[in-house]
């Protein structure tokens, strides 16, 4: 029986953070931004951002 096992976990480079707490991780920045906007729509007072974990830089801060 031949099973495939990943040799290395693939990193999700984009994180959505709500008030500095990790909410979710994404492979694609567009998915991360879309979810961040949805979160901001439901939690108006929260600070919602997307971070690139490879560079540790802010991608977007969602205003609402």
Coordinates of C-alpha atoms in Angstrom, one line a residue:
X1 CA 0.0 0.0 0.0
X2 CA 1.5 3.3 -1.1
X3 CA 0.3 6.4 0.9
X4 CA 1.4 9.9 0.3
X5 CA 2.7 11.8 3.3
X6 CA 3.6 15.4 3.2
X7 CA 7.2 16.0 3.9
X8 CA 6.6 19.6 5.1
X9 CA 3.4 21.4 6.2
X10 CA 2.5 24.2 3.8
X11 CA 2.4 27.5 5.6
X12 CA -0.6 29.8 5.4
X13 CA 1.1 33.2 5.1
X14 CA -1.9 35.5 5.7
X15 CA -3.6 35.8 9.1
X16 CA -6.8 37.6 10.1
X17 CA -6.5 39.1 13.6
X18 CA -9.3 40.5 15.7
X19 CA -8.1 42.7 18.5
X20 CA -4.6 41.1 18.2
X21 CA -6.0 37.6 18.5
X22 CA -5.7 35.1 15.7
X23 CA -9.0 34.5 14.0
X24 CA -8.0 32.5 10.9
X25 CA -5.2 31.8 8.4
X26 CA -5.3 31.8 4.6
X27 CA -3.2 30.9 1.6
X28 CA -4.6 33.7 -0.5
X29 CA -4.6 37.3 0.5
X30 CA -8.0 37.9 -1.2
X31 CA -9.6 35.3 1.0
X32 CA -8.1 36.8 4.1
X33 CA -9.3 40.3 3.2
X34 CA -12.8 39.0 2.4
X35 CA -13.1 37.3 5.8
X36 CA -11.7 40.3 7.6
X37 CA -14.3 42.5 6.0
X38 CA -17.1 40.1 7.1
X39 CA -15.7 40.0 10.6
X40 CA -15.6 43.8 10.7
X41 CA -19.2 44.0 9.5
X42 CA -20.3 41.9 12.5
X43 CA -17.9 43.4 15.1
X44 CA -17.8 47.1 14.4
X45 CA -15.8 48.1 17.5
X46 CA -13.1 45.4 16.9
X47 CA -9.7 46.1 15.4
X48 CA -9.5 43.8 12.4
X49 CA -6.3 43.4 10.4
X50 CA -4.6 41.1 7.9
X51 CA -1.0 40.3 8.5
X52 CA 1.6 38.7 6.2
X53 CA 3.4 36.3 8.5
X54 CA 6.4 35.9 6.2
X55 CA 7.3 39.6 6.5
X56 CA 5.4 40.4 9.8
X57 CA 3.9 43.4 8.0
X58 CA 0.4 44.7 8.0
X59 CA -1.5 44.0 4.7
X60 CA -4.7 45.9 5.5
X61 CA -6.6 47.3 8.5
X62 CA -10.3 47.1 7.9
X63 CA -12.1 50.3 8.5
X64 CA -15.8 50.3 9.1

